[in-house]
PDB file of N, CA and C in Angstrom:
ATOM      1  N   ASN A1235       8.987  19.435  16.960  1.00 82.00           N
ATOM      2  CA  ASN A1235       9.210  20.861  16.872  1.00 82.00           C
ATOM      3  C   ASN A1235       8.877  21.407  15.492  1.00 82.00           C
ATOM      4  N   MET A1236       8.950  20.568  14.482  1.00 86.00           N
ATOM      5  CA  MET A1236       8.664  21.033  13.128  1.00 86.00           C
ATOM      6  C   MET A1236       7.162  20.978  12.878  1.00 86.00           C
ATOM      7  N   GLY A1237       6.693  21.905  12.068  1.00 92.00           N
ATOM      8  CA  GLY A1237       5.290  21.920  11.696  1.00 92.00           C
ATOM      9  C   GLY A1237       4.994  20.883  10.627  1.00 92.00           C
ATOM     10  N   LYS A1238       3.710  20.683  10.362  1.00 90.00           N
ATOM     11  CA  LYS A1238       3.306  19.685   9.369  1.00 90.00           C
ATOM     12  C   LYS A1238       3.807  20.042   7.966  1.00 90.00           C
ATOM     13  N   LYS A1239       3.826  21.331   7.659  1.00 92.00           N
ATOM     14  CA  LYS A1239       4.266  21.755   6.340  1.00 92.00           C
ATOM     15  C   LYS A1239       5.752  21.462   6.144  1.00 92.00           C
ATOM     16  N   ARG A1240       6.557  21.717   7.154  1.00 91.00           N
ATOM     17  CA  ARG A1240       7.997  21.470   7.064  1.00 91.00           C
ATOM     18  C   ARG A1240       8.300  19.976   7.010  1.00 91.00           C
ATOM     19  N   VAL A1241       7.561  19.182   7.775  1.00 87.00           N
ATOM     20  CA  VAL A1241       7.759  17.727   7.756  1.00 87.00           C
ATOM     21  C   VAL A1241       7.408  17.175   6.377  1.00 87.00           C
ATOM     22  N   ALA A1242       6.315  17.666   5.789  1.00 87.00           N
ATOM     23  CA  ALA A1242       5.924  17.203   4.452  1.00 87.00           C
ATOM     24  C   ALA A1242       6.977  17.576   3.420  1.00 87.00           C
ATOM     25  N   LYS A1243       7.571  18.770   3.552  1.00 89.00           N
ATOM     26  CA  LYS A1243       8.583  19.207   2.599  1.00 89.00           C
ATOM     27  C   LYS A1243       9.856  18.386   2.725  1.00 89.00           C
ATOM     28  N   ARG A1244      10.242  18.040   3.936  1.00 87.00           N
ATOM     29  CA  ARG A1244      11.482  17.305   4.154  1.00 87.00           C
ATOM     30  C   ARG A1244      11.354  15.805   3.918  1.00 87.00           C
ATOM     31  N   SER A1245      10.145  15.310   3.802  1.00 86.00           N
ATOM     32  CA  SER A1245       9.975  13.873   3.592  1.00 86.00           C
ATOM     33  C   SER A1245       9.696  13.527   2.137  1.00 86.00           C
ATOM     34  N   LYS A1246      10.011  14.431   1.225  1.00 88.00           N
ATOM     35  CA  LYS A1246       9.840  14.147  -0.203  1.00 88.00           C
ATOM     36  C   LYS A1246      11.014  13.312  -0.706  1.00 88.00           C
ATOM     37  N   VAL A1247      10.722  12.463  -1.677  1.00 87.00           N
ATOM     38  CA  VAL A1247      11.724  11.591  -2.276  1.00 87.00           C
ATOM     39  C   VAL A1247      11.755  11.884  -3.767  1.00 87.00           C
ATOM     40  N   LYS A1248      12.961  11.986  -4.326  1.00 90.00           N
ATOM     41  CA  LYS A1248      13.093  12.214  -5.768  1.00 90.00           C
ATOM     42  C   LYS A1248      13.759  10.988  -6.391  1.00 90.00           C
ATOM     43  N   PRO A1249      12.953  10.069  -6.921  1.00 89.00           N
ATOM     44  CA  PRO A1249      13.523   8.844  -7.495  1.00 89.00           C
ATOM     45  C   PRO A1249      13.942   9.024  -8.951  1.00 89.00           C
ATOM     46  N   PHE A1250      14.726   8.067  -9.410  1.00 89.00           N
ATOM     47  CA  PHE A1250      15.044   7.979 -10.830  1.00 89.00           C
ATOM     48  C   PHE A1250      14.954   6.511 -11.202  1.00 89.00           C
ATOM     49  N   ILE A1251      14.690   6.251 -12.466  1.00 87.00           N
ATOM     50  CA  ILE A1251      14.629   4.873 -12.944  1.00 87.00           C
ATOM     51  C   ILE A1251      15.691   4.695 -14.012  1.00 87.00           C
ATOM     52  N   LYS A1252      16.241   3.488 -14.041  1.00 85.00           N
ATOM     53  CA  LYS A1252      17.359   3.222 -14.930  1.00 85.00           C
ATOM     54  C   LYS A1252      17.358   1.740 -15.286  1.00 85.00           C
ATOM     55  N   VAL A1253      17.720   1.414 -16.510  1.00 82.00           N
ATOM     56  CA  VAL A1253      17.838   0.022 -16.942  1.00 82.00           C
ATOM     57  C   VAL A1253      19.238  -0.452 -16.578  1.00 82.00           C
ATOM     58  N   ILE A1254      19.292  -1.573 -15.850  1.00 82.00           N
ATOM     59  CA  ILE A1254      20.581  -2.126 -15.443  1.00 82.00           C
ATOM     60  C   ILE A1254      20.625  -3.606 -15.752  1.00 82.00           C
ATOM     61  N   ASN A1255      21.825  -4.134 -15.776  1.00 82.00           N
ATOM     62  CA  ASN A1255      22.030  -5.556 -15.950  1.00 82.00           C
ATOM     63  C   ASN A1255      22.153  -6.171 -14.557  1.00 82.00           C
ATOM     64  N   TYR A1256      21.331  -7.161 -14.260  1.00 78.00           N
ATOM     65  CA  TYR A1256      21.345  -7.782 -12.930  1.00 78.00           C
ATOM     66  C   TYR A1256      22.675  -8.452 -12.610  1.00 78.00           C
ATOM     67  N   ASN A1257      23.456  -8.794 -13.624  1.00 84.00           N
ATOM     68  CA  ASN A1257      24.745  -9.429 -13.379  1.00 84.00           C
ATOM     69  C   ASN A1257      25.752  -8.475 -12.741  1.00 84.00           C
ATOM     70  N   HIS A1258      25.507  -7.181 -12.859  1.00 81.00           N
ATOM     71  CA  HIS A1258      26.437  -6.197 -12.329  1.00 81.00           C
ATOM     72  C   HIS A1258      26.071  -5.718 -10.921  1.00 81.00           C
ATOM     73  N   LEU A1259      25.015  -6.270 -10.346  1.00 76.00           N
ATOM     74  CA  LEU A1259      24.625  -5.887  -8.991  1.00 76.00           C
ATOM     75  C   LEU A1259      25.450  -6.647  -7.966  1.00 76.00           C
ATOM     76  N   MET A1260      25.824  -5.960  -6.908  1.00 77.00           N
ATOM     77  CA  MET A1260      26.554  -6.610  -5.810  1.00 77.00           C
ATOM     78  C   MET A1260      25.572  -6.960  -4.706  1.00 77.00           C
ATOM     79  N   PRO A1261      25.598  -8.189  -4.238  1.00 75.00           N
ATOM     80  CA  PRO A1261      24.681  -8.555  -3.152  1.00 75.00           C
ATOM     81  C   PRO A1261      25.108  -7.908  -1.837  1.00 75.00           C
ATOM     82  N   THR A1262      24.119  -7.524  -1.058  1.00 76.00           N
ATOM     83  CA  THR A1262      24.374  -6.945   0.258  1.00 76.00           C
ATOM     84  C   THR A1262      23.557  -7.702   1.283  1.00 76.00           C
ATOM     85  N   ARG A1263      23.730  -7.336   2.522  1.00 71.00           N
ATOM     86  CA  ARG A1263      22.959  -7.994   3.569  1.00 71.00           C
ATOM     87  C   ARG A1263      21.569  -7.396   3.705  1.00 71.00           C
ATOM     88  N   TYR A1264      21.293  -6.332   2.972  1.00 70.00           N
ATOM     89  CA  TYR A1264      19.994  -5.687   3.054  1.00 70.00           C
ATOM     90  C   TYR A1264      19.090  -6.210   1.963  1.00 70.00           C
ATOM     91  N   GLY A1265      17.822  -6.288   2.276  1.00 72.00           N
ATOM     92  CA  GLY A1265      16.853  -6.727   1.296  1.00 72.00           C
ATOM     93  C   GLY A1265      15.715  -5.731   1.204  1.00 72.00           C
ATOM     94  N   LEU A1266      15.176  -5.567   0.028  1.00 70.00           N
ATOM     95  CA  LEU A1266      14.071  -4.654  -0.201  1.00 70.00           C
ATOM     96  C   LEU A1266      13.053  -5.365  -1.070  1.00 70.00           C
ATOM     97  N   GLU A1267      11.791  -5.312  -0.657  1.00 74.00           N
ATOM     98  CA  GLU A1267      10.750  -5.972  -1.433  1.00 74.00           C
ATOM     99  C   GLU A1267      10.493  -5.160  -2.702  1.00 74.00           C
ATOM    100  N   LEU A1268      10.756  -5.768  -3.825  1.00 72.00           N
ATOM    101  CA  LEU A1268      10.620  -5.069  -5.100  1.00 72.00           C
ATOM    102  C   LEU A1268       9.462  -5.580  -5.942  1.00 72.00           C
ATOM    103  N   GLU A1269       8.630  -6.421  -5.383  1.00 78.00           N
ATOM    104  CA  GLU A1269       7.556  -7.007  -6.177  1.00 78.00           C
ATOM    105  C   GLU A1269       6.583  -5.941  -6.680  1.00 78.00           C
ATOM    106  N   SER A1270       6.277  -4.952  -5.855  1.00 79.00           N
ATOM    107  CA  SER A1270       5.354  -3.905  -6.288  1.00 79.00           C
ATOM    108  C   SER A1270       5.994  -2.990  -7.338  1.00 79.00           C
ATOM    109  N   LEU A1271       7.313  -2.846  -7.267  1.00 82.00           N
ATOM    110  CA  LEU A1271       8.010  -1.985  -8.237  1.00 82.00           C
ATOM    111  C   LEU A1271       8.186  -2.668  -9.580  1.00 82.00           C
ATOM    112  N   LYS A1272       8.320  -3.986  -9.574  1.00 81.00           N
ATOM    113  CA  LYS A1272       8.517  -4.706 -10.835  1.00 81.00           C
ATOM    114  C   LYS A1272       7.296  -4.584 -11.741  1.00 81.00           C
ATOM    115  N   SER A1273       6.114  -4.478 -11.147  1.00 83.00           N
ATOM    116  CA  SER A1273       4.917  -4.339 -11.970  1.00 83.00           C
ATOM    117  C   SER A1273       4.773  -2.924 -12.524  1.00 83.00           C
ATOM    118  N   VAL A1274       5.349  -1.932 -11.834  1.00 84.00           N
ATOM    119  CA  VAL A1274       5.243  -0.539 -12.272  1.00 84.00           C
ATOM    120  C   VAL A1274       6.292  -0.210 -13.321  1.00 84.00           C
ATOM    121  N   VAL A1275       7.540  -0.589 -13.068  1.00 86.00           N
ATOM    122  CA  VAL A1275       8.646  -0.262 -13.971  1.00 86.00           C
ATOM    123  C   VAL A1275       8.988  -1.496 -14.793  1.00 86.00           C
ATOM    124  N   THR A1276       8.723  -1.414 -16.074  1.00 85.00           N
ATOM    125  CA  THR A1276       9.045  -2.505 -16.992  1.00 85.00           C
ATOM    126  C   THR A1276       9.877  -1.940 -18.137  1.00 85.00           C
ATOM    127  N   VAL A1277      10.322  -2.809 -19.002  1.00 85.00           N
ATOM    128  CA  VAL A1277      11.097  -2.373 -20.168  1.00 85.00           C
ATOM    129  C   VAL A1277      10.236  -1.510 -21.079  1.00 85.00           C
ATOM    130  N   ASP A1278       8.940  -1.779 -21.110  1.00 86.00           N
ATOM    131  CA  ASP A1278       8.041  -0.995 -21.957  1.00 86.00           C
ATOM    132  C   ASP A1278       7.880   0.438 -21.465  1.00 86.00           C
ATOM    133  N   SER A1279       8.125   0.676 -20.171  1.00 86.00           N
ATOM    134  CA  SER A1279       7.946   2.028 -19.634  1.00 86.00           C
ATOM    135  C   SER A1279       9.053   2.982 -20.068  1.00 86.00           C
ATOM    136  N   PHE A1280      10.091   2.476 -20.740  1.00 87.00           N
ATOM    137  CA  PHE A1280      11.172   3.330 -21.222  1.00 87.00           C
ATOM    138  C   PHE A1280      11.000   3.731 -22.678  1.00 87.00           C
ATOM    139  N   LYS A1281       9.953   3.243 -23.326  1.00 88.00           N
ATOM    140  CA  LYS A1281       9.786   3.518 -24.756  1.00 88.00           C
ATOM    141  C   LYS A1281       9.331   4.946 -25.024  1.00 88.00           C
ATOM    142  N   GLU A1282       8.426   5.463 -24.218  1.00 90.00           N
ATOM    143  CA  GLU A1282       7.923   6.815 -24.413  1.00 90.00           C
ATOM    144  C   GLU A1282       8.162   7.643 -23.162  1.00 90.00           C
ATOM    145  N   PRO A1283       8.440   8.926 -23.315  1.00 90.00           N
ATOM    146  CA  PRO A1283       8.692   9.779 -22.143  1.00 90.00           C
ATOM    147  C   PRO A1283       7.511   9.881 -21.186  1.00 90.00           C
ATOM    148  N   THR A1284       6.288   9.845 -21.716  1.00 92.00           N
ATOM    149  CA  THR A1284       5.127   9.958 -20.828  1.00 92.00           C
ATOM    150  C   THR A1284       4.996   8.732 -19.934  1.00 92.00           C
ATOM    151  N   GLN A1285       5.313   7.562 -20.481  1.00 91.00           N
ATOM    152  CA  GLN A1285       5.263   6.347 -19.675  1.00 91.00           C
ATOM    153  C   GLN A1285       6.341   6.371 -18.597  1.00 91.00           C
ATOM    154  N   ARG A1286       7.487   6.931 -18.933  1.00 91.00           N
ATOM    155  CA  ARG A1286       8.582   7.033 -17.970  1.00 91.00           C
ATOM    156  C   ARG A1286       8.209   7.968 -16.818  1.00 91.00           C
ATOM    157  N   VAL A1287       7.554   9.073 -17.132  1.00 92.00           N
ATOM    158  CA  VAL A1287       7.118  10.021 -16.105  1.00 92.00           C
ATOM    159  C   VAL A1287       6.088   9.374 -15.190  1.00 92.00           C
ATOM    160  N   GLN A1288       5.166   8.609 -15.763  1.00 92.00           N
ATOM    161  CA  GLN A1288       4.159   7.927 -14.953  1.00 92.00           C
ATOM    162  C   GLN A1288       4.808   6.894 -14.045  1.00 92.00           C
ATOM    163  N   ALA A1289       5.808   6.194 -14.543  1.00 91.00           N
ATOM    164  CA  ALA A1289       6.509   5.206 -13.724  1.00 91.00           C
ATOM    165  C   ALA A1289       7.247   5.888 -12.575  1.00 91.00           C
ATOM    166  N   LYS A1290       7.881   7.037 -12.845  1.00 92.00           N
ATOM    167  CA  LYS A1290       8.566   7.781 -11.794  1.00 92.00           C
ATOM    168  C   LYS A1290       7.602   8.230 -10.710  1.00 92.00           C
ATOM    169  N   LYS A1291       6.416   8.693 -11.112  1.00 93.00           N
ATOM    170  CA  LYS A1291       5.420   9.133 -10.141  1.00 93.00           C
ATOM    171  C   LYS A1291       4.952   7.971  -9.273  1.00 93.00           C
ATOM    172  N   ALA A1292       4.768   6.804  -9.874  1.00 91.00           N
ATOM    173  CA  ALA A1292       4.337   5.637  -9.111  1.00 91.00           C
ATOM    174  C   ALA A1292       5.418   5.202  -8.129  1.00 91.00           C
ATOM    175  N   VAL A1293       6.683   5.231  -8.556  1.00 90.00           N
ATOM    176  CA  VAL A1293       7.789   4.863  -7.677  1.00 90.00           C
ATOM    177  C   VAL A1293       7.909   5.873  -6.541  1.00 90.00           C
ATOM    178  N   LYS A1294       7.744   7.141  -6.861  1.00 92.00           N
ATOM    179  CA  LYS A1294       7.811   8.187  -5.841  1.00 92.00           C
ATOM    180  C   LYS A1294       6.743   7.973  -4.779  1.00 92.00           C
ATOM    181  N   LYS A1295       5.546   7.641  -5.209  1.00 90.00           N
ATOM    182  CA  LYS A1295       4.443   7.411  -4.276  1.00 90.00           C
ATOM    183  C   LYS A1295       4.750   6.222  -3.359  1.00 90.00           C
ATOM    184  N   LEU A1296       5.260   5.132  -3.933  1.00 88.00           N
ATOM    185  CA  LEU A1296       5.580   3.952  -3.128  1.00 88.00           C
ATOM    186  C   LEU A1296       6.694   4.236  -2.121  1.00 88.00           C
ATOM    187  N   PHE A1297       7.750   4.938  -2.562  1.00 87.00           N
ATOM    188  CA  PHE A1297       8.859   5.240  -1.660  1.00 87.00           C
ATOM    189  C   PHE A1297       8.450   6.199  -0.550  1.00 87.00           C
ATOM    190  N   GLU A1298       7.626   7.198  -0.867  1.00 88.00           N
ATOM    191  CA  GLU A1298       7.190   8.134   0.166  1.00 88.00           C
ATOM    192  C   GLU A1298       6.288   7.456   1.186  1.00 88.00           C
ATOM    193  N   GLU A1299       5.437   6.531   0.730  1.00 87.00           N
ATOM    194  CA  GLU A1299       4.607   5.777   1.676  1.00 87.00           C
ATOM    195  C   GLU A1299       5.483   4.926   2.595  1.00 87.00           C
ATOM    196  N   ARG A1300       6.506   4.301   2.031  1.00 85.00           N
ATOM    197  CA  ARG A1300       7.405   3.469   2.821  1.00 85.00           C
ATOM    198  C   ARG A1300       8.207   4.309   3.813  1.00 85.00           C
ATOM    199  N   TYR A1301       8.654   5.491   3.374  1.00 86.00           N
ATOM    200  CA  TYR A1301       9.431   6.380   4.240  1.00 86.00           C
ATOM    201  C   TYR A1301       8.586   6.891   5.410  1.00 86.00           C
ATOM    202  N   ASN A1302       7.355   7.303   5.097  1.00 87.00           N
ATOM    203  CA  ASN A1302       6.481   7.835   6.141  1.00 87.00           C
ATOM    204  C   ASN A1302       6.008   6.771   7.110  1.00 87.00           C
ATOM    205  N   SER A1303       5.942   5.521   6.668  1.00 87.00           N
ATOM    206  CA  SER A1303       5.520   4.447   7.571  1.00 87.00           C
ATOM    207  C   SER A1303       6.660   3.990   8.472  1.00 87.00           C
ATOM    208  N   GLY A1304       7.913   4.304   8.105  1.00 84.00           N
ATOM    209  CA  GLY A1304       9.052   3.942   8.944  1.00 84.00           C
ATOM    210  C   GLY A1304       9.685   2.611   8.587  1.00 84.00           C
ATOM    211  N   LYS A1305       9.256   1.989   7.498  1.00 80.00           N
ATOM    212  CA  LYS A1305       9.863   0.727   7.070  1.00 80.00           C
ATOM    213  C   LYS A1305      11.191   0.998   6.382  1.00 80.00           C
ATOM    214  N   ASN A1306      12.134   0.093   6.511  1.00 78.00           N
ATOM    215  CA  ASN A1306      13.441   0.171   5.841  1.00 78.00           C
ATOM    216  C   ASN A1306      14.142   1.508   6.084  1.00 78.00           C
ATOM    217  N   LYS A1307      14.366   1.852   7.336  1.00 81.00           N
ATOM    218  CA  LYS A1307      15.028   3.122   7.649  1.00 81.00           C
ATOM    219  C   LYS A1307      16.418   3.192   7.050  1.00 81.00           C
ATOM    220  N   TRP A1308      17.103   2.067   6.938  1.00 82.00           N
ATOM    221  CA  TRP A1308      18.454   2.050   6.381  1.00 82.00           C
ATOM    222  C   TRP A1308      18.462   2.470   4.928  1.00 82.00           C
ATOM    223  N   PHE A1309      17.372   2.241   4.207  1.00 80.00           N
ATOM    224  CA  PHE A1309      17.303   2.562   2.779  1.00 80.00           C
ATOM    225  C   PHE A1309      17.311   4.071   2.547  1.00 80.00           C
ATOM    226  N   PHE A1310      16.824   4.835   3.510  1.00 81.00           N
ATOM    227  CA  PHE A1310      16.686   6.273   3.343  1.00 81.00           C
ATOM    228  C   PHE A1310      17.768   7.062   4.082  1.00 81.00           C
ATOM    229  N   THR A1311      18.817   6.399   4.555  1.00 83.00           N
ATOM    230  CA  THR A1311      19.904   7.118   5.215  1.00 83.00           C
ATOM    231  C   THR A1311      21.015   7.391   4.207  1.00 83.00           C
ATOM    232  N   LYS A1312      21.787   8.434   4.468  1.00 82.00           N
ATOM    233  CA  LYS A1312      22.868   8.790   3.566  1.00 82.00           C
ATOM    234  C   LYS A1312      23.988   7.760   3.683  1.00 82.00           C
ATOM    235  N   LEU A1313      24.687   7.523   2.584  1.00 80.00           N
ATOM    236  CA  LEU A1313      25.813   6.618   2.597  1.00 80.00           C
ATOM    237  C   LEU A1313      26.992   7.300   3.251  1.00 80.00           C
ATOM    238  N   ARG A1314      27.704   6.563   4.090  1.00 84.00           N
ATOM    239  CA  ARG A1314      28.863   7.131   4.771  1.00 84.00           C
ATOM    240  C   ARG A1314      30.111   6.452   4.262  1.00 84.00           C
ATOM    241  N   PHE A1315      30.975   7.225   3.625  1.00 80.00           N
ATOM    242  CA  PHE A1315      32.221   6.692   3.093  1.00 80.00           C
ATOM    243  C   PHE A1315      33.383   7.221   3.876  1.00 80.00           C
TER     244      PHE A1315
END
């Protein structure tokens, strides 16, 4: 029922990148392939703002491709508390 323009607007993803300590992550039953993201987002990408913006754009592109292809539907659903 929605037009192409509305579908494109509603399927946008706004990512953020953040440096975290892996020791503080909690394991879950869900898995996400992060190999393509590890090459895009590195510690060096946080040194300059322009590099950070480029990394965000690359992550946004990868997530939108994944969302539009229908992979990992659970990753894009809202958390229910």
